[in-house]
Amino acid sequence: MKNVFLNNYIFISALLLLMYSCKIPSVNIDDDISARQSTSIDSGWKFYKYEKLQDADSLIYDTRPDYVDTKQVVPADAKPTEAVLKKNNSNALKPWIMPTGNDFISNPKKRFKRPKGNPGNDFAFVQKDFKDSAWTTVSLPHDWAISEPFLEGWDANVGGGMGRLPSPGIAWYRKKIFIPKSDQDKSIFLDIDGIMSYAMVWVNGNLAGGWPYGYTSWRLDITPYISPGEYMQLAIRVDNPPNSSRWYPGGGIYRSIKLTKTNSVHVAHWGTFINTPEVSTKNAKISFELTLQNDLKEKARVKVKTQIFELDARGNMQGTSLAEMVSDQLILPAGSKMTWKDTTHLTNPKLWGPPPAQVPNRYMAVSKVYSDETIIDIYKTPFGIRSLNFDPEHGLLVNDKKVYLKGVNQHHDLGALGAAFNLSAAKRQLEVLKELGANAIRMAHNPPDPKLLELTDEMGFLVIDELYDSWERKKNPLDFHLIFSDWSEQDIRAMVRRDRNHPSIIMWSTGNEVGEQYTGEDGAAIAKRLRKYVLDEDPTRPITASMNYAKPNMPLPKTMEVLSLNYQGEGIRNSPGYSHLPGINTPPLYPDFHKAFPDKMIISSENAAALSTRGTYIFPVTKEISAPVSDTTGGDSRSNYVSSYELYTAPFGSSADKVFESLDKHPYVAGSFVWSGWDYLGEPTPYYLARSSYFGLIDLAGFKKDRFYLYQSRWRPNLPMAHILPHWNWKDRLGKITPVHVFTSGDEAELFLNGKSLGKKSKKDFQYRLRWDDVLYTPGELKVVTYKNGQFWAENIVETTGEPYKLELIPEQKSIKADGKQLAFVQVKIVDSNGRTVPNANNLLHFKLNGSAQIVATDNGDPTDMTSFVSHSRNAFNGSALVILKSRNEGNFKLTVSSQGLQEGSMLLVAKN
Ligand code: GAL
């Protein structure tokens, strides 16, 4: 086998090219799979997790600092603290892991050499002949914790913050793959989308490398460790520390892995960069870079041809090539890399832009590498043509048109499915966000699964791709601050190099509320270092980091082009009802930032942190427009629920109404990202005993909270809609004050209780809801009729329902692919004899499936429900529950849901190929 490549970049100019032309044959794009094969190796892994940490092997990446787990409930905006020193440990395997990141270290002198020796090779689990048949068989993406029972109570080993599931731990994955003799001269790689965390990979007993940060995608060159003609044994050790995250990280190989085989001369890993420096509807200039890698011990002569094709809405390539770039002959020295750059133009390009005003059109660049007349590599790069301008006064312009950012923050988990990435579940999340009217997503606080960015490209979301939640200072004792000094260059370059061709990404964020906001010039120096790495990889997008503490006169904001403010814009703990609370206290800072940085665009990268439990209403209701949750305002620390009047917040937060007012009073702010779009696992502020968040506009199961409609009324002003809260089933409130609030995209509304008008109200300036706060409860019908500009606009009716009577099943899909991956989501509603959902019904449900399919998970969106996600029985929560199904086999299957005393519900689903 040949040598591993040398890692020297050689940026060539046209002058370096040998100036001879040659005829390049025209070949169908997909005609030569021998050029490059990238195959999923997600199925058939063997898995073993140590039950107790003390039983685990000692093949550690690095020693971790001692710390005391105080199980404290630290507020999200607490000041991050200094790292605790680690002890040296000569047994640590870090020196063998560091070389995996060499491709992302720009200074050749700083790259790592693999030390001598082969640690771990005498350990049974890495050896070829180890019998792993007793281990569990799993498929990737795999999250080892999500199907486990919840850990309850104040003293649980994993508390509310990390989602009460056993994601910490040490485990092994093994898989055998046959490598045919014909691969003798190939370069062979593992392309890993993400492993949570501290992954270390042995190939045929050799420690080949690894990567500690769980959210980075990375490539491992395994060529030197395999013998073609034989089975290759992979063994991957995964180590997820306790107290390492402020949310549920998941555990294990939670994203996909591909085995990629190329010829020795090939397009390098993430080896293309496409951007569009000049864009109009008449013409677009496309700037293209392609990095070639020569793994041979001798020099290679190649040529490259790149053709541009249009993609349809589903991503299929259309027609013939629209433009073409052809290189002269390129000479790659032995073991080297070289970047070829060229530009081309497209006339009448179809631009990429966010709906509804624009269309997310996409193109595909297909690059073929030729050695003489033979195609030796084919590499495809989807991209979009669009211009971005970040205007300090007018906000974001996409293709010269203003786009107000209607954004949400999203964590990476998929609710009851955990961290294991699933395309249909991710798509479902985005579809509900579209319905909401959101056009932007901040990936809080880490690079997402790469397939999520394919979806955001396809659906036209604007994305902030973010790297870390902490730099050198820590938020949790064993969070990723431990690897920051060793890995920040590699992680950030990996994020940008992987993601820079996505038209959906509009800016890079290097961090979230990092402790370095507090460390003056030292913190700013780190920001500048990270910024430099990003600019090397992509000079076309602005760089930011979210600040909840740094003020305009501090060094950190000076380091960024776009100012991302978390909560500071509308002020933190400064309004009545909040000012007595301990913690950061800041007046509204948009004007100060705008004045200090007249040349920088401002966004509200996090705001609100409002809290609610779907369908739960707690009395009395505050008369304020925003109040911190407590047992006397909107909260109930016995049930651990927060009222859905949508006025209550975390101590540092503000209700949606207050946020909207602040944004409307500062129109130069380019838009905002609410914390959060969907509920997520972990961080159950304000109730540590719960297991998932209260921040979402959408609950963990995907059911809309009332707040969804408040945002929809603002973000989709042309959609006629009206929404009444609360529900009207209040047996114990006869004659009691029961406020009624209405969210509408209209400007005026009249409320009727049992046909009698309770008055017409219109929205005043900076008013976002209409409220009838003195309604005395009497059962029956509440109806609101809304108007816009004096014309009828929309209406909504809420009725007192009868008792629970039967179960109704609402499938979100009628058929799915029988591939064991695509999911069907079925909503279960408890309805009365008139078919109306009973809004406070929590009956125990039993789910049964006949036929060739499987119940993957069930949920109900209740953050306090400790029923395991894989349970086939669970209570409905406020009228609703969710069942998630999949199938490997074709056929019809029948889902039946039953509950004592209720008429059962059933439905047929079809799985086909
Ligand atoms: C912010 C933080 C988020 C989340 C949010 C709500 O301070 O950046 O990650 O914790 O608070 O608690």
Short mmCIF file of C-alpha atoms in Angstrom, two decimals, residues 58-447:
data_model
loop_
_atom_site.label_atom_id
_atom_site.label_comp_id
_atom_site.label_asym_id
_atom_site.label_seq_id
_atom_site.Cartn_x
_atom_site.Cartn_y
_atom_site.Cartn_z
CA SER A 58 -8.60 2.74 30.82
CA LEU A 59 -8.14 3.71 27.17
CA ILE A 60 -8.81 7.33 27.92
CA TYR A 61 -8.39 10.24 25.51
CA ASP A 62 -7.07 12.48 28.26
CA THR A 63 -7.30 12.91 32.01
CA ARG A 64 -10.20 14.98 33.21
CA PRO A 65 -10.07 17.45 36.05
CA ASP A 66 -11.50 16.49 39.42
CA TYR A 67 -14.70 18.23 40.24
CA VAL A 68 -17.51 18.02 42.70
CA ASP A 69 -20.91 17.32 41.20
CA THR A 70 -23.03 19.64 43.30
CA LYS A 71 -26.17 19.01 41.20
CA GLN A 72 -26.70 22.71 41.30
CA VAL A 73 -29.33 24.32 39.17
CA VAL A 74 -27.26 27.01 37.50
CA PRO A 75 -29.22 29.64 35.57
CA ALA A 76 -28.49 29.59 31.85
CA ASP A 77 -26.96 33.07 31.94
CA ALA A 78 -24.68 32.43 34.93
CA LYS A 79 -21.13 33.71 34.47
CA PRO A 80 -18.92 30.93 33.04
CA THR A 81 -15.97 30.08 35.26
CA GLU A 82 -12.30 29.34 34.84
CA ALA A 83 -11.19 25.87 33.82
CA VAL A 84 -9.82 23.56 36.51
CA LEU A 85 -6.35 22.22 35.74
CA LYS A 86 -5.95 18.69 34.51
CA LYS A 87 -3.35 16.28 35.88
CA ASN A 88 -0.85 14.88 33.39
CA ASN A 89 -1.40 11.29 32.45
CA SER A 90 1.10 9.38 30.40
CA ASN A 91 -1.50 6.72 29.55
CA ALA A 92 -3.71 9.16 27.68
CA LEU A 93 -4.20 8.41 23.98
CA LYS A 94 -4.54 12.04 22.91
CA PRO A 95 -1.18 12.04 21.03
CA TRP A 96 -2.54 9.35 18.67
CA ILE A 97 -5.79 11.24 18.14
CA MET A 98 -4.43 14.71 17.43
CA PRO A 99 -3.08 13.85 13.92
CA THR A 100 -6.67 13.22 12.71
CA GLY A 101 -7.17 16.99 12.73
CA ASN A 102 -3.99 17.84 10.79
CA ASP A 103 -5.89 18.73 7.66
CA PHE A 104 -7.37 21.67 9.54
CA ILE A 105 -4.18 23.06 11.06
CA SER A 106 -2.81 25.73 8.76
CA ASN A 107 0.70 25.97 10.17
CA PRO A 108 2.58 22.84 9.03
CA LYS A 109 4.84 23.10 12.05
CA LYS A 110 1.89 22.73 14.36
CA ARG A 111 0.62 19.53 12.80
CA PHE A 112 0.95 16.34 14.77
CA LYS A 113 2.95 13.22 14.03
CA ARG A 114 1.54 9.89 15.12
CA PRO A 115 3.74 8.71 17.99
CA LYS A 116 5.35 5.29 17.89
CA GLY A 117 3.50 2.41 19.50
CA ASN A 118 0.00 1.17 19.15
CA PRO A 119 -1.93 1.73 22.35
CA GLY A 120 -4.85 -0.50 23.05
CA ASN A 121 -3.83 -3.18 20.56
CA ASP A 122 -3.70 -5.74 23.35
CA PHE A 123 -7.24 -4.88 24.46
CA ALA A 124 -9.75 -7.55 23.47
CA PHE A 125 -12.44 -5.25 22.02
CA VAL A 126 -10.19 -3.91 19.26
CA GLN A 127 -9.00 -7.29 18.08
CA LYS A 128 -10.17 -9.02 14.94
CA ASP A 129 -10.96 -12.33 16.58
CA PHE A 130 -12.87 -10.92 19.57
CA LYS A 131 -16.31 -12.56 19.72
CA ASP A 132 -18.84 -9.76 19.85
CA SER A 133 -21.87 -11.93 19.08
CA ALA A 134 -23.29 -11.34 22.56
CA TRP A 135 -23.22 -7.59 22.03
CA THR A 136 -26.37 -5.76 20.93
CA THR A 137 -26.88 -5.28 17.19
CA VAL A 138 -27.65 -1.66 16.34
CA SER A 139 -28.01 0.54 13.29
CA LEU A 140 -26.68 4.05 13.03
CA PRO A 141 -27.60 6.77 13.74
CA HIS A 142 -27.77 5.40 17.28
CA ASP A 143 -28.38 7.23 20.54
CA TRP A 144 -27.70 4.83 23.39
CA ALA A 145 -29.65 6.77 26.00
CA ILE A 146 -32.97 7.67 24.42
CA SER A 147 -34.75 4.36 24.98
CA GLU A 148 -33.63 4.09 28.61
CA PRO A 149 -35.81 4.84 31.66
CA PHE A 150 -35.69 8.41 32.95
CA LEU A 151 -33.63 9.07 36.06
CA GLU A 152 -35.91 10.83 38.52
CA GLY A 153 -35.42 13.06 41.52
CA TRP A 154 -33.07 15.75 42.83
CA ASP A 155 -30.19 13.32 43.25
CA ALA A 156 -30.46 11.50 39.95
CA ASN A 157 -27.11 10.69 38.34
CA VAL A 158 -28.14 12.65 35.30
CA GLY A 159 -30.34 15.57 36.30
CA GLY A 160 -32.84 17.77 34.52
CA GLY A 161 -30.18 19.85 32.76
CA MET A 162 -28.98 16.93 30.64
CA GLY A 163 -32.44 15.45 30.21
CA ARG A 164 -32.48 12.74 32.91
CA LEU A 165 -31.33 10.06 30.48
CA PRO A 166 -28.06 8.13 30.78
CA SER A 167 -26.20 9.83 27.93
CA PRO A 168 -22.94 9.89 29.91
CA GLY A 169 -20.96 6.68 29.75
CA ILE A 170 -18.35 4.69 27.87
CA ALA A 171 -19.24 2.28 25.07
CA TRP A 172 -17.82 0.40 22.12
CA TYR A 173 -19.09 -0.14 18.58
CA ARG A 174 -17.67 -2.84 16.32
CA LYS A 175 -18.25 -3.70 12.68
CA LYS A 176 -16.61 -6.00 10.13
CA ILE A 177 -16.43 -4.92 6.51
CA PHE A 178 -14.97 -6.87 3.61
CA ILE A 179 -12.43 -4.90 1.60
CA PRO A 180 -11.98 -6.56 -1.81
CA LYS A 181 -8.61 -7.11 -3.42
CA SER A 182 -9.59 -4.67 -6.14
CA ASP A 183 -9.27 -1.87 -3.56
CA GLN A 184 -5.52 -2.46 -3.43
CA ASP A 185 -4.65 0.93 -4.88
CA LYS A 186 -7.52 2.91 -3.42
CA SER A 187 -7.47 5.55 -0.74
CA ILE A 188 -10.00 4.52 1.88
CA PHE A 189 -11.68 6.77 4.41
CA LEU A 190 -14.31 6.74 7.10
CA ASP A 191 -16.53 9.80 6.73
CA ILE A 192 -18.12 10.34 10.10
CA ASP A 193 -20.97 12.83 10.48
CA GLY A 194 -20.68 12.95 14.28
CA ILE A 195 -20.02 10.81 17.35
CA MET A 196 -20.94 11.95 20.87
CA SER A 197 -18.10 12.12 22.02
CA TYR A 198 -14.32 11.59 22.34
CA ALA A 199 -14.42 8.97 19.59
CA MET A 200 -11.33 6.81 19.07
CA VAL A 201 -11.15 4.35 16.19
CA TRP A 202 -9.14 1.15 15.94
CA VAL A 203 -8.83 -0.49 12.54
CA ASN A 204 -7.62 -4.08 12.59
CA GLY A 205 -6.21 -3.49 16.06
CA ASN A 206 -4.46 -0.21 15.16
CA LEU A 207 -5.43 3.06 16.77
CA ALA A 208 -6.12 5.04 13.61
CA GLY A 209 -7.37 8.31 15.12
CA GLY A 210 -10.45 10.01 16.49
CA TRP A 211 -12.13 13.29 17.29
CA PRO A 212 -13.30 14.59 20.69
CA TYR A 213 -15.95 17.21 19.81
CA GLY A 214 -19.22 15.37 19.36
CA TYR A 215 -20.76 17.83 16.91
CA THR A 216 -17.98 17.96 14.32
CA SER A 217 -18.03 15.85 11.16
CA TRP A 218 -14.65 14.39 10.33
CA ARG A 219 -12.77 12.04 8.02
CA LEU A 220 -10.37 9.31 9.03
CA ASP A 221 -7.85 7.98 6.52
CA ILE A 222 -7.74 4.26 7.22
CA THR A 223 -5.77 3.31 4.11
CA PRO A 224 -2.59 2.42 6.02
CA TYR A 225 -4.40 0.00 8.31
CA ILE A 226 -6.28 -2.26 5.92
CA SER A 227 -5.36 -5.30 3.89
CA PRO A 228 -7.48 -5.57 0.74
CA GLY A 229 -8.80 -9.07 0.19
CA GLU A 230 -9.64 -9.43 3.88
CA TYR A 231 -12.26 -8.36 6.37
CA MET A 232 -11.52 -5.12 8.15
CA GLN A 233 -12.47 -4.90 11.82
CA LEU A 234 -13.55 -1.47 13.05
CA ALA A 235 -13.76 -0.83 16.80
CA ILE A 236 -14.85 2.60 17.99
CA ARG A 237 -14.66 3.69 21.61
CA VAL A 238 -17.04 6.47 22.64
CA ASP A 239 -16.79 8.31 25.93
CA ASN A 240 -19.42 10.81 26.94
CA PRO A 241 -18.54 12.55 30.20
CA PRO A 242 -21.04 13.36 32.91
CA ASN A 243 -21.69 17.07 33.59
CA SER A 244 -20.60 17.92 30.09
CA SER A 245 -23.58 19.74 28.64
CA ARG A 246 -26.34 22.26 29.42
CA TRP A 247 -28.81 20.18 27.41
CA TYR A 248 -29.29 16.57 26.30
CA PRO A 249 -26.33 15.68 24.11
CA GLY A 250 -27.33 12.10 23.32
CA GLY A 251 -24.65 9.43 23.37
CA GLY A 252 -22.92 7.27 20.80
CA ILE A 253 -22.60 7.21 17.02
CA TYR A 254 -25.65 9.41 16.67
CA ARG A 255 -25.07 10.38 13.05
CA SER A 256 -24.15 8.39 9.93
CA ILE A 257 -20.85 6.96 8.78
CA LYS A 258 -19.81 6.36 5.19
CA LEU A 259 -16.96 4.32 3.80
CA THR A 260 -15.44 6.33 0.98
CA LYS A 261 -13.08 4.84 -1.57
CA THR A 262 -11.27 7.00 -4.09
CA ASN A 263 -8.42 6.65 -6.50
CA SER A 264 -5.09 7.85 -5.14
CA VAL A 265 -5.53 11.16 -6.92
CA HIS A 266 -8.87 12.59 -5.94
CA VAL A 267 -10.80 15.61 -4.84
CA ALA A 268 -9.80 16.28 -1.24
CA HIS A 269 -12.18 16.04 1.70
CA TRP A 270 -14.80 18.84 1.39
CA GLY A 271 -12.56 19.91 -1.43
CA THR A 272 -14.70 22.48 -3.20
CA PHE A 273 -15.68 26.03 -2.44
CA ILE A 274 -18.25 27.81 -4.56
CA ASN A 275 -19.37 31.36 -4.08
CA THR A 276 -21.14 33.93 -6.15
CA PRO A 277 -19.39 37.31 -5.88
CA GLU A 278 -21.60 39.06 -8.46
CA VAL A 279 -25.30 38.32 -8.63
CA SER A 280 -28.18 39.83 -10.56
CA THR A 281 -31.19 38.32 -12.21
CA LYS A 282 -29.41 38.73 -15.55
CA ASN A 283 -26.01 37.40 -14.70
CA ALA A 284 -24.10 35.62 -11.97
CA LYS A 285 -20.39 35.23 -11.56
CA ILE A 286 -19.51 31.88 -10.03
CA SER A 287 -16.20 31.52 -8.34
CA PHE A 288 -15.02 27.95 -7.96
CA GLU A 289 -12.17 26.32 -6.07
CA LEU A 290 -11.31 22.67 -6.07
CA THR A 291 -8.59 21.05 -3.99
CA LEU A 292 -6.99 17.91 -5.32
CA GLN A 293 -5.12 15.41 -3.25
CA ASN A 294 -2.41 13.12 -4.51
CA ASP A 295 -1.82 10.16 -2.20
CA LEU A 296 0.75 8.63 -4.53
CA LYS A 297 4.46 8.53 -3.92
CA GLU A 298 4.96 10.03 -7.35
CA LYS A 299 3.72 13.15 -9.05
CA ALA A 300 0.46 13.07 -10.95
CA ARG A 301 -0.82 14.95 -13.98
CA VAL A 302 -4.53 15.57 -14.13
CA LYS A 303 -7.12 17.85 -15.57
CA VAL A 304 -10.43 18.94 -14.09
CA LYS A 305 -13.69 19.81 -15.77
CA THR A 306 -16.55 21.27 -13.76
CA GLN A 307 -20.01 21.61 -15.24
CA ILE A 308 -22.97 23.43 -13.75
CA PHE A 309 -26.46 21.91 -13.82
CA GLU A 310 -29.77 23.17 -12.55
CA LEU A 311 -31.48 21.21 -9.77
CA ASP A 312 -35.22 20.90 -9.50
CA ALA A 313 -37.07 21.51 -6.21
CA ARG A 314 -36.44 17.90 -5.17
CA GLY A 315 -32.75 18.04 -5.93
CA ASN A 316 -32.73 16.19 -9.27
CA MET A 317 -30.30 17.40 -11.92
CA GLN A 318 -31.90 18.95 -14.94
CA GLY A 319 -30.99 18.89 -18.62
CA THR A 320 -27.63 19.77 -19.98
CA SER A 321 -24.72 21.65 -18.50
CA LEU A 322 -25.24 25.41 -18.31
CA ALA A 323 -21.63 26.42 -17.87
CA GLU A 324 -18.30 24.72 -17.77
CA MET A 325 -14.82 25.32 -16.36
CA VAL A 326 -11.88 23.32 -17.62
CA SER A 327 -8.42 23.37 -16.14
CA ASP A 328 -5.15 23.09 -17.98
CA GLN A 329 -3.00 20.22 -17.00
CA LEU A 330 -2.22 20.29 -13.29
CA ILE A 331 0.87 18.69 -11.85
CA LEU A 332 0.53 17.43 -8.29
CA PRO A 333 3.77 16.54 -6.56
CA ALA A 334 3.84 13.24 -4.67
CA GLY A 335 1.78 13.30 -1.45
CA SER A 336 0.51 16.84 -1.98
CA LYS A 337 -2.57 18.92 -2.27
CA MET A 338 -3.26 21.64 -4.78
CA THR A 339 -6.11 24.05 -5.29
CA TRP A 340 -7.41 24.95 -8.74
CA LYS A 341 -9.46 28.13 -9.03
CA ASP A 342 -11.63 29.33 -11.86
CA THR A 343 -14.71 31.43 -12.49
CA THR A 344 -17.65 31.22 -14.83
CA HIS A 345 -20.87 33.08 -15.53
CA LEU A 346 -24.48 32.08 -15.78
CA THR A 347 -26.96 34.23 -17.64
CA ASN A 348 -30.49 34.61 -16.25
CA PRO A 349 -29.62 32.59 -13.14
CA LYS A 350 -32.39 31.29 -10.94
CA LEU A 351 -31.53 32.80 -7.62
CA TRP A 352 -31.73 31.13 -4.21
CA GLY A 353 -33.78 33.04 -1.66
CA PRO A 354 -36.15 32.44 1.24
CA PRO A 355 -39.87 31.93 0.55
CA PRO A 356 -42.48 33.25 0.40
CA ALA A 357 -41.11 36.23 -1.55
CA GLN A 358 -38.21 34.29 -3.11
CA VAL A 359 -37.55 30.74 -4.31
CA PRO A 360 -34.73 28.50 -3.02
CA ASN A 361 -33.40 27.51 -6.47
CA ARG A 362 -30.29 25.38 -6.48
CA TYR A 363 -27.58 24.23 -8.85
CA MET A 364 -25.08 21.39 -8.89
CA ALA A 365 -21.43 21.64 -9.83
CA VAL A 366 -20.18 18.31 -11.15
CA SER A 367 -16.39 18.07 -11.21
CA LYS A 368 -14.57 15.34 -13.07
CA VAL A 369 -10.91 14.68 -12.62
CA TYR A 370 -9.12 13.16 -15.64
CA SER A 371 -5.88 11.31 -15.93
CA ASP A 372 -5.30 11.29 -19.68
CA GLU A 373 -8.76 10.48 -20.98
CA THR A 374 -9.84 8.45 -17.98
CA ILE A 375 -12.13 9.84 -15.33
CA ILE A 376 -10.48 9.17 -11.99
CA ASP A 377 -12.87 11.10 -9.75
CA ILE A 378 -16.33 12.62 -9.86
CA TYR A 379 -17.31 15.07 -7.15
CA LYS A 380 -20.63 16.85 -6.84
CA THR A 381 -21.24 20.13 -5.03
CA PRO A 382 -24.78 21.45 -4.67
CA PHE A 383 -24.93 25.22 -4.28
CA GLY A 384 -27.15 28.25 -4.72
CA ILE A 385 -26.72 31.62 -6.34
CA ARG A 386 -27.55 34.51 -4.08
CA SER A 387 -26.16 37.76 -2.74
CA LEU A 388 -26.21 38.81 0.89
CA ASN A 389 -25.87 42.30 2.30
CA PHE A 390 -25.78 43.11 5.97
CA ASP A 391 -26.96 46.66 6.29
CA PRO A 392 -26.73 48.36 9.71
CA GLU A 393 -29.84 50.45 9.00
CA HIS A 394 -31.96 48.24 6.76
CA GLY A 395 -31.00 44.79 7.93
CA LEU A 396 -30.42 41.74 5.76
CA LEU A 397 -30.77 41.97 2.01
CA VAL A 398 -30.96 38.73 0.06
CA ASN A 399 -30.58 39.37 -3.66
CA ASP A 400 -31.01 43.08 -2.87
CA LYS A 401 -34.40 42.49 -1.25
CA LYS A 402 -34.90 43.08 2.43
CA VAL A 403 -35.61 39.92 4.41
CA TYR A 404 -36.58 40.45 8.02
CA LEU A 405 -35.19 37.59 10.08
CA LYS A 406 -38.05 35.66 11.66
CA GLY A 407 -35.87 33.20 13.42
CA VAL A 408 -35.92 30.40 15.93
CA ASN A 409 -33.18 28.75 17.96
CA GLN A 410 -33.10 24.98 17.58
CA HIS A 411 -31.20 22.36 19.54
CA HIS A 412 -30.10 19.18 17.79
CA ASP A 413 -32.37 16.59 19.42
CA LEU A 414 -35.51 15.23 17.80
CA GLY A 415 -37.62 14.84 20.93
CA ALA A 416 -38.61 11.24 21.64
CA LEU A 417 -36.09 10.08 19.02
CA GLY A 418 -33.24 11.70 20.88
CA ALA A 419 -30.08 12.86 19.21
CA ALA A 420 -30.00 10.10 16.56
CA PHE A 421 -30.50 12.03 13.36
CA ASN A 422 -33.52 11.11 11.27
CA LEU A 423 -34.34 12.91 8.07
CA SER A 424 -38.12 12.63 8.29
CA ALA A 425 -38.17 13.85 11.89
CA ALA A 426 -35.92 16.80 11.03
CA LYS A 427 -38.10 17.63 8.05
CA ARG A 428 -41.18 17.50 10.24
CA GLN A 429 -39.60 20.06 12.58
CA LEU A 430 -38.83 22.36 9.67
CA GLU A 431 -42.30 21.98 8.18
CA VAL A 432 -43.96 23.11 11.40
CA LEU A 433 -41.53 26.04 11.51
CA LYS A 434 -42.58 26.96 7.94
CA GLU A 435 -46.20 26.89 8.99
CA LEU A 436 -45.24 29.22 11.82
CA GLY A 437 -43.79 31.66 9.32
CA ALA A 438 -40.18 31.29 10.48
CA ASN A 439 -37.55 31.93 7.82
CA ALA A 440 -34.37 31.57 9.85
CA ILE A 441 -32.74 29.11 12.25
CA ARG A 442 -29.81 29.50 14.60
CA MET A 443 -28.15 26.13 15.15
CA ALA A 444 -27.81 26.38 18.93
CA HIS A 445 -24.99 25.90 19.78
CA ASN A 446 -23.20 23.51 17.47
CA PRO A 447 -22.92 22.44 13.84
#
